Amino acid sequence: MTRHLPVILFLLPLGLAICLPLIGVRRREWCRPLAIGVLAAMVPVSFASLAGVLQNGTIHYDFGGWAAPVGIEWVADGLASIMTVALSLVGLVCITFLSSVLFPYLGSRIVPFYTLVLLLIASLIGMVFAGDLFNLFVFLEVSALCAYALVGLAGGKALVAGFRYLILGTFGASLYLLGVGYLYAETGTLNMADLAQRVPPLVGSKAIAVGVLFMFIGLGIKMALVPLHGWLPDAYTYAPDRVSPMLASLVTKVALYGWIRIMFWVLGAHAVVYRIPVLFLVGVLGALAALVGAFLALSQTEIKRMFAYGGLSHIGLILVGISLGNQTGFVGGVFYLLNDAVMQAGLFFWAGAIIHLYGVRTIEDLGRLQGGAGWMSVALVVIALSMIGIPPTGGFFGKWYIILGAVEAQNYLAIVAVLIATLLTLAYFAKLFERLFRDRSAQQPLPIREIPLAVRIGLGATSVGVIVLGVMSDHIVSFLLKNALPPGL
């Protein structure tokens, strides 16, 4: 039974996504509770899958009885299993948040909306478990198509942002597929485990180098790595306020996870650390993204756009950790990735709630709250502490392990990049808090409104989550060191 759990985890949202249009014809009001129920069911299944991997080792699942590399293979190892636990938990909190505040406004679009959300979750699960490069591409594109449609759901400027996302995302997918073609032409296989055996002797091949470069650029666009991030700020700013948390917390993180898989599980840890300059390129671009993203966030006046650029900076920090070429840096990067999924969800919950309850979209308008918004402000402070990197939050320990990895690698430029990005993050949150708590110049303060239960759940879960991640950081890092390291690192 344990070996079937990864497939069950995928089939739960996919099965409901297929059935929902039929159910919605007669019982449209069932869409919301069914979607929440499926995401809730995924949480224990993901934990059971993780427990099965810890007890029995990596699960290799061959579809249709065809063994890899001929057939389609899914691989559930320690890294994939911890990613699906994070996906299930964050996905559940996100769908609870968006369901409650969005439900009254969807009207007849409720069925396609929940169908897209469930397909997005299923495709992200598929990306995490995919054991070959082509199926990674298939799930990457299914998730992207769902994301394009969800961004455009708000209409108006969101349609333009969604169209730009579609154009750039399709270009990125084409480059990734072209890169896959180069690797297949050179090795004759697409299975990652098989490629891991055939690629290392060929790392000097121009076809392999060009293929890897195309895949990196393609996935770089998908993960919004600076300077390939052009689609993200508008997409997250103009996307429906209830959808932004799910996109910001999950979509770019899984694309980043895909690149980590290719670097360390296809090219091989020994090759990327000692033979080809991939980690150097990733480290330089990661440091650039960390600094540019944080600097651009500081210069923004719209709240959601500020958080979007802050997310770009954190993608860079994760890549800095991954690029250090040692176990401490790798684990620090992965731990920060898990933290960032929770932090981005919390920030966009807060931004969506402030817009939904008070109509406040800019930092200047925050002064009209007169320090109000009750414990929503407390939740924002907790998440901001994690974004900046203040103990005992998870953000602090993520940055701590990245810096330890940089010291171990004697990469002092990485340390400087992390510290400057941290100071810039502190600066843009100081700018936001100054307006929120100290500005009393507004002539017409906004009345304080009751906070919906779903908003309380979303903000409470994410603010508690970053603290729990910090308190449990020692155990999580030990787990990652024991179960999620790439072979040979």
Coordinates of C-alpha atoms in Angstrom, one line a residue:
M1 CA 0.0 0.0 0.0
T2 CA 2.8 2.4 0.9
R3 CA 4.2 2.4 -2.6
H4 CA 0.9 3.6 -4.0
L5 CA 0.7 6.6 -1.7
P6 CA 2.5 9.0 -4.1
V7 CA 0.0 8.1 -6.8
I8 CA -3.0 8.5 -4.4
L9 CA -1.6 11.9 -3.5
F10 CA -1.7 12.9 -7.1
L11 CA -5.1 11.3 -7.9
L12 CA -7.0 13.0 -5.1
P13 CA -7.0 16.5 -6.6
L14 CA -6.9 15.2 -10.2
G15 CA -9.9 12.9 -9.6
L16 CA -12.0 15.8 -8.1
A17 CA -10.9 18.2 -10.9
I18 CA -12.3 15.7 -13.5
C19 CA -15.5 15.1 -11.6
L20 CA -16.2 18.7 -10.5
P21 CA -17.7 19.9 -13.8
L22 CA -20.2 17.1 -13.6
I23 CA -21.0 17.8 -9.9
G24 CA -21.1 21.5 -10.5
V25 CA -24.0 21.2 -13.0
R26 CA -26.4 20.4 -10.2
R27 CA -24.6 21.2 -7.0
R28 CA -22.4 24.2 -7.5
E29 CA -22.3 24.9 -3.8
W30 CA -20.5 21.6 -3.3
C31 CA -17.4 22.8 -5.1
R32 CA -15.9 24.6 -2.1
P33 CA -16.3 22.0 0.6
L34 CA -15.2 19.2 -1.8
A35 CA -12.1 21.1 -2.7
I36 CA -11.2 21.8 0.9
G37 CA -12.0 18.2 1.8
V38 CA -9.6 16.8 -0.9
L39 CA -6.8 19.2 0.2
A40 CA -7.4 18.1 3.8
A41 CA -7.2 14.5 2.8
M42 CA -3.9 15.1 1.1
V43 CA -2.2 16.2 4.3
P44 CA -2.3 12.7 6.1
V45 CA -1.6 10.9 2.8
S46 CA 1.5 13.1 2.3
F47 CA 2.7 12.4 5.9
A48 CA 2.0 8.7 5.4
S49 CA 4.1 8.7 2.2
L50 CA 6.9 10.5 4.0
A51 CA 6.8 7.9 6.8
G52 CA 6.8 5.1 4.2
V53 CA 9.9 6.6 2.6
L54 CA 11.7 6.9 5.9
Q55 CA 10.8 3.3 6.8
N56 CA 11.4 1.6 3.5
G57 CA 13.6 3.9 1.5
T58 CA 13.0 5.6 -1.8
I59 CA 9.8 4.5 -3.6
H60 CA 10.1 3.8 -7.4
Y61 CA 6.7 3.6 -9.0
D62 CA 6.5 2.2 -12.6
F63 CA 3.2 3.0 -14.4
G64 CA 1.5 0.3 -16.5
G65 CA 4.0 -2.3 -15.5
W66 CA 6.7 -0.9 -17.8
A67 CA 10.0 -0.5 -15.9
A68 CA 12.2 2.5 -16.4
P69 CA 13.8 3.8 -18.5
V70 CA 11.2 2.5 -21.1
G71 CA 8.1 3.3 -19.0
I72 CA 7.1 6.3 -16.9
E73 CA 8.6 6.3 -13.4
W74 CA 7.8 8.3 -10.4
V75 CA 10.4 8.6 -7.6
A76 CA 9.4 9.4 -4.0
D77 CA 12.6 10.0 -2.0
G78 CA 13.2 12.1 1.1
L79 CA 13.4 15.4 -0.7
A80 CA 10.2 14.8 -2.8
S81 CA 8.3 13.6 0.2
I82 CA 9.1 16.6 2.4
M83 CA 8.1 18.9 -0.6
T84 CA 4.7 17.2 -1.0
V85 CA 4.1 17.6 2.8
A86 CA 4.8 21.3 2.4
L87 CA 2.6 21.4 -0.8
S88 CA -0.3 19.8 0.9
L89 CA -0.2 21.9 4.1
V90 CA 0.3 25.2 2.3
G91 CA -2.2 24.3 -0.4
L92 CA -4.8 23.5 2.3
V93 CA -4.4 26.8 4.1
C94 CA -4.4 28.7 0.7
I95 CA -7.7 27.0 -0.5
T96 CA -9.3 27.6 2.9
F97 CA -8.4 31.3 2.6
L98 CA -9.4 31.8 -1.0
S99 CA -12.6 29.8 -0.6
S100 CA -14.1 31.9 2.2
V101 CA -13.4 35.4 0.8
L102 CA -13.9 34.5 -2.8
F103 CA -17.0 32.3 -2.7
P104 CA -19.7 35.1 -2.8
Y105 CA -18.1 36.7 -5.9
L106 CA -17.4 33.8 -8.2
G107 CA -21.0 33.2 -9.4
S108 CA -21.1 30.9 -12.4
R109 CA -17.2 30.7 -12.6
I110 CA -17.0 28.8 -9.4
V111 CA -16.8 25.4 -11.1
P112 CA -13.9 26.2 -13.6
F113 CA -12.2 28.1 -10.8
Y114 CA -11.9 25.2 -8.4
T115 CA -11.2 22.8 -11.3
L116 CA -8.2 25.0 -12.2
V117 CA -7.0 25.1 -8.6
L118 CA -7.2 21.3 -8.2
L119 CA -5.4 20.7 -11.6
L120 CA -2.7 23.2 -10.4
I121 CA -2.2 21.2 -7.2
A122 CA -2.2 17.8 -9.0
S123 CA 0.3 19.0 -11.6
L124 CA 2.7 20.4 -8.9
I125 CA 2.6 17.0 -7.2
G126 CA 3.3 15.4 -10.5
M127 CA 6.4 17.7 -11.0
V128 CA 7.7 16.8 -7.6
F129 CA 7.5 13.0 -8.2
A130 CA 8.4 12.9 -12.0
G131 CA 11.3 10.6 -12.6
D132 CA 12.0 11.8 -16.2
L133 CA 12.6 15.1 -17.9
F134 CA 9.7 14.9 -20.4
N135 CA 7.0 14.2 -17.7
L136 CA 8.5 17.1 -15.7
F137 CA 7.8 19.2 -18.8
V138 CA 4.2 17.9 -19.1
F139 CA 3.4 18.7 -15.5
L140 CA 5.2 22.0 -15.7
E141 CA 3.0 23.1 -18.6
V142 CA -0.2 21.9 -17.0
S143 CA 0.6 23.9 -13.9
A144 CA 1.5 26.9 -16.0
L145 CA -1.7 26.8 -18.1
C146 CA -3.7 26.7 -14.8
A147 CA -1.7 29.6 -13.4
Y148 CA -2.2 31.7 -16.6
A149 CA -5.9 31.3 -16.4
L150 CA -6.1 32.0 -12.6
V151 CA -4.0 35.2 -13.1
G152 CA -6.4 36.4 -15.8
L153 CA -9.5 35.6 -13.7
A154 CA -9.7 39.2 -12.3
G155 CA -10.0 40.7 -15.8
G156 CA -8.8 44.2 -16.7
K157 CA -5.0 44.6 -16.2
A158 CA -4.9 41.0 -14.9
L159 CA -5.6 39.8 -18.5
V160 CA -2.6 41.7 -19.8
A161 CA -0.5 40.4 -17.0
G162 CA -1.7 36.9 -17.6
F163 CA -1.1 37.2 -21.4
R164 CA 2.5 38.4 -20.7
Y165 CA 2.9 35.5 -18.3
L166 CA 1.7 33.1 -21.0
I167 CA 4.1 34.5 -23.6
L168 CA 7.1 34.4 -21.4
G169 CA 6.1 31.1 -19.8
T170 CA 5.6 29.5 -23.2
F171 CA 9.0 30.7 -24.3
G172 CA 10.6 29.3 -21.1
A173 CA 8.8 26.0 -21.7
S174 CA 10.0 25.8 -25.3
L175 CA 13.6 26.4 -24.2
Y176 CA 13.3 23.7 -21.5
L177 CA 11.9 21.2 -24.1
L178 CA 14.6 22.1 -26.6
G179 CA 17.2 21.4 -23.8
V180 CA 15.6 18.1 -23.1
G181 CA 15.8 17.3 -26.8
Y182 CA 19.6 18.0 -26.8
L183 CA 20.1 15.6 -23.8
Y184 CA 18.0 12.9 -25.4
A185 CA 19.9 13.2 -28.7
E186 CA 23.2 12.8 -26.9
T187 CA 22.2 10.1 -24.4
G188 CA 19.1 8.3 -25.8
T189 CA 17.2 8.5 -22.6
L190 CA 15.0 10.8 -20.6
N191 CA 14.8 9.0 -17.3
M192 CA 16.7 10.9 -14.6
A193 CA 18.3 7.9 -13.0
D194 CA 19.4 6.7 -16.4
L195 CA 20.7 10.1 -17.4
A196 CA 22.7 10.2 -14.1
Q197 CA 24.6 7.2 -15.4
R198 CA 25.1 8.5 -19.0
V199 CA 25.7 12.2 -18.6
P200 CA 28.8 12.5 -16.3
P201 CA 31.1 10.9 -19.0
L202 CA 29.6 13.4 -21.5
V203 CA 29.8 16.6 -19.5
G204 CA 32.4 18.0 -22.0
S205 CA 30.0 17.6 -24.9
K206 CA 28.7 20.8 -26.5
A207 CA 25.3 19.3 -27.0
I208 CA 25.0 18.5 -23.2
A209 CA 26.2 22.0 -22.3
V210 CA 23.7 23.7 -24.7
G211 CA 20.9 21.5 -23.5
V212 CA 21.6 22.2 -19.8
L213 CA 21.8 26.0 -20.6
F214 CA 18.5 25.9 -22.4
M215 CA 16.8 24.0 -19.5
F216 CA 18.3 26.5 -17.0
I217 CA 17.0 29.5 -18.9
G218 CA 13.6 27.8 -19.4
L219 CA 13.2 27.0 -15.7
G220 CA 14.8 30.3 -14.8
I221 CA 11.8 32.0 -16.5
K222 CA 9.4 29.7 -14.7
M223 CA 10.9 30.4 -11.3
A224 CA 11.2 34.2 -12.1
L225 CA 15.0 34.3 -11.6
V226 CA 16.4 37.8 -12.2
P227 CA 16.8 38.9 -15.0
L228 CA 14.2 36.5 -16.3
H229 CA 11.5 37.7 -14.0
G230 CA 9.6 40.1 -16.2
W231 CA 6.2 38.3 -15.9
L232 CA 6.0 38.0 -12.1
P233 CA 5.5 41.5 -10.6
D234 CA 2.5 42.3 -12.8
A235 CA 1.1 38.8 -12.5
Y236 CA 1.2 38.7 -8.7
T237 CA 0.0 42.4 -8.4
Y238 CA -3.0 42.1 -10.7
A239 CA -4.0 38.5 -10.1
P240 CA -7.1 38.1 -7.9
D241 CA -6.2 38.9 -4.3
R242 CA -7.4 35.5 -3.2
V243 CA -5.3 33.6 -5.8
S244 CA -2.0 35.4 -5.3
P245 CA -1.0 33.5 -2.1
M246 CA -1.2 30.1 -3.8
L247 CA 0.7 31.3 -6.9
A248 CA 3.4 33.1 -4.8
S249 CA 3.9 30.2 -2.4
L250 CA 3.9 27.2 -4.7
V251 CA 4.3 27.8 -8.4
T252 CA 7.8 29.3 -8.5
K253 CA 9.1 27.0 -5.7
V254 CA 8.3 23.8 -7.6
A255 CA 10.0 25.2 -10.7
L256 CA 13.1 25.9 -8.6
Y257 CA 12.8 22.3 -7.1
G258 CA 12.8 21.0 -10.7
W259 CA 16.1 22.8 -11.4
I260 CA 17.6 21.4 -8.2
R261 CA 16.7 17.9 -9.3
I262 CA 18.3 18.4 -12.7
M263 CA 21.5 19.8 -11.3
F264 CA 22.2 17.3 -8.6
W265 CA 20.3 14.2 -9.7
V266 CA 20.9 14.3 -13.5
L267 CA 24.2 16.1 -14.0
G268 CA 25.5 14.7 -10.7
A269 CA 26.8 16.4 -7.6
H270 CA 30.5 15.6 -8.5
A271 CA 30.1 17.1 -12.0
V272 CA 28.4 20.4 -10.9
V273 CA 30.8 20.9 -8.0
Y274 CA 34.1 20.0 -9.6
R275 CA 33.8 19.7 -13.4
I276 CA 31.4 22.2 -14.9
P277 CA 30.7 25.8 -13.8
V278 CA 27.0 25.4 -13.3
L279 CA 27.0 26.2 -9.6
F280 CA 29.1 29.3 -10.1
L281 CA 26.6 30.6 -12.7
V282 CA 23.7 29.8 -10.3
G283 CA 25.5 31.4 -7.4
V284 CA 26.2 34.6 -9.3
L285 CA 22.6 34.9 -10.6
G286 CA 21.2 34.0 -7.2
A287 CA 23.2 36.8 -5.5
L288 CA 22.1 39.2 -8.2
A289 CA 18.5 38.2 -7.7
A290 CA 18.8 38.5 -3.9
L291 CA 20.1 42.1 -4.2
V292 CA 18.1 43.3 -7.1
G293 CA 14.8 41.8 -5.8
A294 CA 15.2 43.4 -2.4
F295 CA 16.3 46.8 -3.8
L296 CA 13.3 46.9 -6.2
A297 CA 10.9 45.9 -3.3
L298 CA 12.2 48.9 -1.3
S299 CA 11.3 51.2 -4.2
Q300 CA 7.7 50.1 -4.6
T301 CA 4.6 51.8 -3.4
E302 CA 2.0 49.0 -4.1
I303 CA 1.9 46.4 -1.3
K304 CA 1.5 43.4 -3.5
R305 CA 4.2 44.5 -5.9
M306 CA 6.6 45.0 -2.9
F307 CA 5.9 41.5 -1.7
A308 CA 6.3 40.2 -5.3
Y309 CA 9.8 41.7 -5.6
G310 CA 10.6 40.4 -2.1
G311 CA 9.8 36.9 -3.4
L312 CA 12.3 37.4 -6.2
S313 CA 15.0 38.2 -3.7
H314 CA 14.2 35.1 -1.7
I315 CA 14.4 32.9 -4.9
G316 CA 18.0 34.3 -5.2
L317 CA 18.8 33.5 -1.5
I318 CA 17.7 29.9 -2.0
L319 CA 19.9 29.6 -5.1
V320 CA 22.8 31.1 -3.2
G321 CA 22.5 28.3 -0.7
I322 CA 22.1 25.6 -3.3
S323 CA 25.1 26.8 -5.3
L324 CA 27.6 26.6 -2.4
G325 CA 28.5 23.0 -3.3
N326 CA 28.4 21.6 0.2
Q327 CA 25.9 19.8 2.4
T328 CA 25.3 22.7 4.8
G329 CA 24.5 25.2 2.0
F330 CA 22.3 22.7 0.2
V331 CA 20.3 22.0 3.3
G332 CA 20.1 25.7 4.1
G333 CA 18.7 26.4 0.7
V334 CA 16.1 23.7 0.8
F335 CA 15.1 24.7 4.4
Y336 CA 14.8 28.3 3.2
L337 CA 12.7 27.1 0.3
L338 CA 10.2 25.5 2.7
N339 CA 10.2 28.6 4.8
D340 CA 9.7 30.9 1.9
A341 CA 6.6 28.9 0.7
V342 CA 5.0 29.7 4.1
M343 CA 6.2 33.3 4.3
Q344 CA 5.0 34.2 0.8
A345 CA 1.6 32.7 1.5
G346 CA 1.3 34.7 4.7
L347 CA 2.4 38.0 3.1
F348 CA -0.2 37.6 0.3
F349 CA -2.9 36.5 2.8
W350 CA -2.3 39.8 4.6
A351 CA -2.2 41.9 1.4
G352 CA -5.4 40.2 0.1
A353 CA -7.1 40.7 3.5
I354 CA -6.2 44.4 3.7
I355 CA -7.5 44.9 0.2
H356 CA -10.6 42.8 0.8
L357 CA -11.5 44.4 4.1
Y358 CA -10.3 48.0 3.7
G359 CA -9.6 48.6 0.0
V360 CA -6.0 49.5 0.9
R361 CA -3.6 48.7 -1.9
T362 CA -0.7 51.1 -1.4
I363 CA 1.7 51.8 1.4
E364 CA 0.6 55.4 1.5
D365 CA -3.0 54.3 2.3
L366 CA -1.8 52.1 5.2
G367 CA -1.8 55.3 7.3
R368 CA -5.6 55.3 7.1
L369 CA -5.7 52.2 9.3
Q370 CA -4.2 54.3 12.2
G371 CA -2.3 51.3 13.5
G372 CA -5.5 49.3 13.5
A373 CA -6.3 46.0 11.8
G374 CA -5.9 44.2 15.2
W375 CA -3.9 41.0 15.3
M376 CA -3.6 41.0 11.5
S377 CA -0.8 43.5 12.2
V378 CA 0.7 41.1 14.7
A379 CA 0.7 38.3 12.2
L380 CA 2.4 40.6 9.7
V381 CA 5.1 41.5 12.2
V382 CA 5.8 37.8 12.9
I383 CA 6.1 37.0 9.1
A384 CA 8.2 40.1 8.5
L385 CA 10.6 39.0 11.3
S386 CA 11.0 35.7 9.4
M387 CA 11.5 37.5 6.1
I388 CA 14.2 39.7 7.6
G389 CA 15.8 36.7 9.5
I390 CA 15.2 37.4 13.2
P391 CA 15.3 34.4 15.6
P392 CA 13.4 32.2 16.5
T393 CA 11.7 32.2 13.1
G394 CA 12.4 29.8 10.3
G395 CA 13.7 32.6 8.1
F396 CA 16.6 33.2 10.5
F397 CA 17.7 29.6 10.6
G398 CA 17.4 29.3 6.8
K399 CA 19.8 32.3 6.3
W400 CA 22.0 31.0 9.2
Y401 CA 22.6 27.6 7.4
I402 CA 23.2 29.4 4.1
I403 CA 25.8 31.6 5.7
L404 CA 27.4 28.6 7.5
G405 CA 27.6 26.9 4.1
A406 CA 29.2 30.0 2.6
V407 CA 31.8 30.1 5.4
E408 CA 32.5 26.4 4.8
A409 CA 32.9 27.1 1.1
Q410 CA 34.9 30.3 1.8
N411 CA 32.5 32.1 -0.5
Y412 CA 32.5 35.5 1.2
L413 CA 30.7 37.2 -1.6
A414 CA 27.7 35.0 -0.9
I415 CA 27.8 36.1 2.7
V416 CA 27.9 39.7 1.7
A417 CA 25.0 39.2 -0.7
V418 CA 22.9 37.5 2.0
L419 CA 23.6 40.3 4.6
I420 CA 22.9 43.1 2.2
A421 CA 19.7 41.5 1.0
T422 CA 18.7 41.1 4.7
L423 CA 19.4 44.8 5.3
L424 CA 17.3 45.8 2.3
T425 CA 14.5 43.5 3.5
L426 CA 14.6 45.2 6.9
A427 CA 14.5 48.6 5.1
Y428 CA 11.3 47.9 3.1
F429 CA 9.5 46.4 6.0
A430 CA 10.5 49.4 8.1
K431 CA 9.0 51.6 5.4
L432 CA 5.8 49.6 5.6
F433 CA 5.6 49.5 9.4
E434 CA 6.4 53.2 9.7
R435 CA 3.3 54.0 7.6
L436 CA 1.1 51.3 9.3
F437 CA 1.9 52.1 12.9
R438 CA 3.2 55.7 13.1
D439 CA 1.3 57.7 10.5
R440 CA -1.6 59.6 12.1
S441 CA -2.0 62.2 9.4
A442 CA -5.0 60.6 7.6
Q443 CA -8.1 62.8 7.7
Q444 CA -10.5 59.9 7.3
P445 CA -9.4 56.9 9.2
L446 CA -10.9 53.6 8.1
P447 CA -13.3 51.9 10.5
I448 CA -12.0 48.6 11.9
R449 CA -14.0 45.6 10.5
E450 CA -14.5 42.1 11.8
I451 CA -11.9 39.7 10.4
P452 CA -13.4 36.7 8.6
L453 CA -12.5 33.3 10.1
A454 CA -10.7 32.2 6.9
V455 CA -8.4 35.2 7.1
R456 CA -7.7 34.4 10.8
I457 CA -6.9 30.8 9.9
G458 CA -4.6 31.8 7.0
L459 CA -2.6 34.4 8.9
G460 CA -2.6 32.4 12.1
A461 CA -1.4 29.2 10.4
T462 CA 1.4 31.0 8.5
S463 CA 2.6 33.1 11.4
V464 CA 2.6 30.1 13.7
G465 CA 4.2 28.1 10.9
V466 CA 7.3 30.3 10.6
I467 CA 7.8 30.0 14.3
V468 CA 7.3 26.3 14.4
L469 CA 9.8 25.9 11.5
G470 CA 12.3 28.0 13.5
V471 CA 11.8 26.0 16.7
M472 CA 11.9 22.7 14.8
S473 CA 14.8 23.8 12.6
D474 CA 17.3 21.5 14.2
H475 CA 15.1 18.4 13.6
I476 CA 14.2 19.5 10.1
V477 CA 17.8 20.2 9.1
S478 CA 18.9 16.8 10.6
F479 CA 16.1 15.1 8.5
L480 CA 17.3 16.9 5.4
L481 CA 20.9 16.0 6.0
K482 CA 20.0 12.3 6.5
N483 CA 17.3 11.8 3.9
A484 CA 17.3 14.6 1.2
L485 CA 20.9 15.1 0.1
P486 CA 21.8 14.4 -3.5
P487 CA 24.1 11.4 -4.1
G488 CA 27.8 12.3 -3.9
L489 CA 27.4 15.8 -2.3

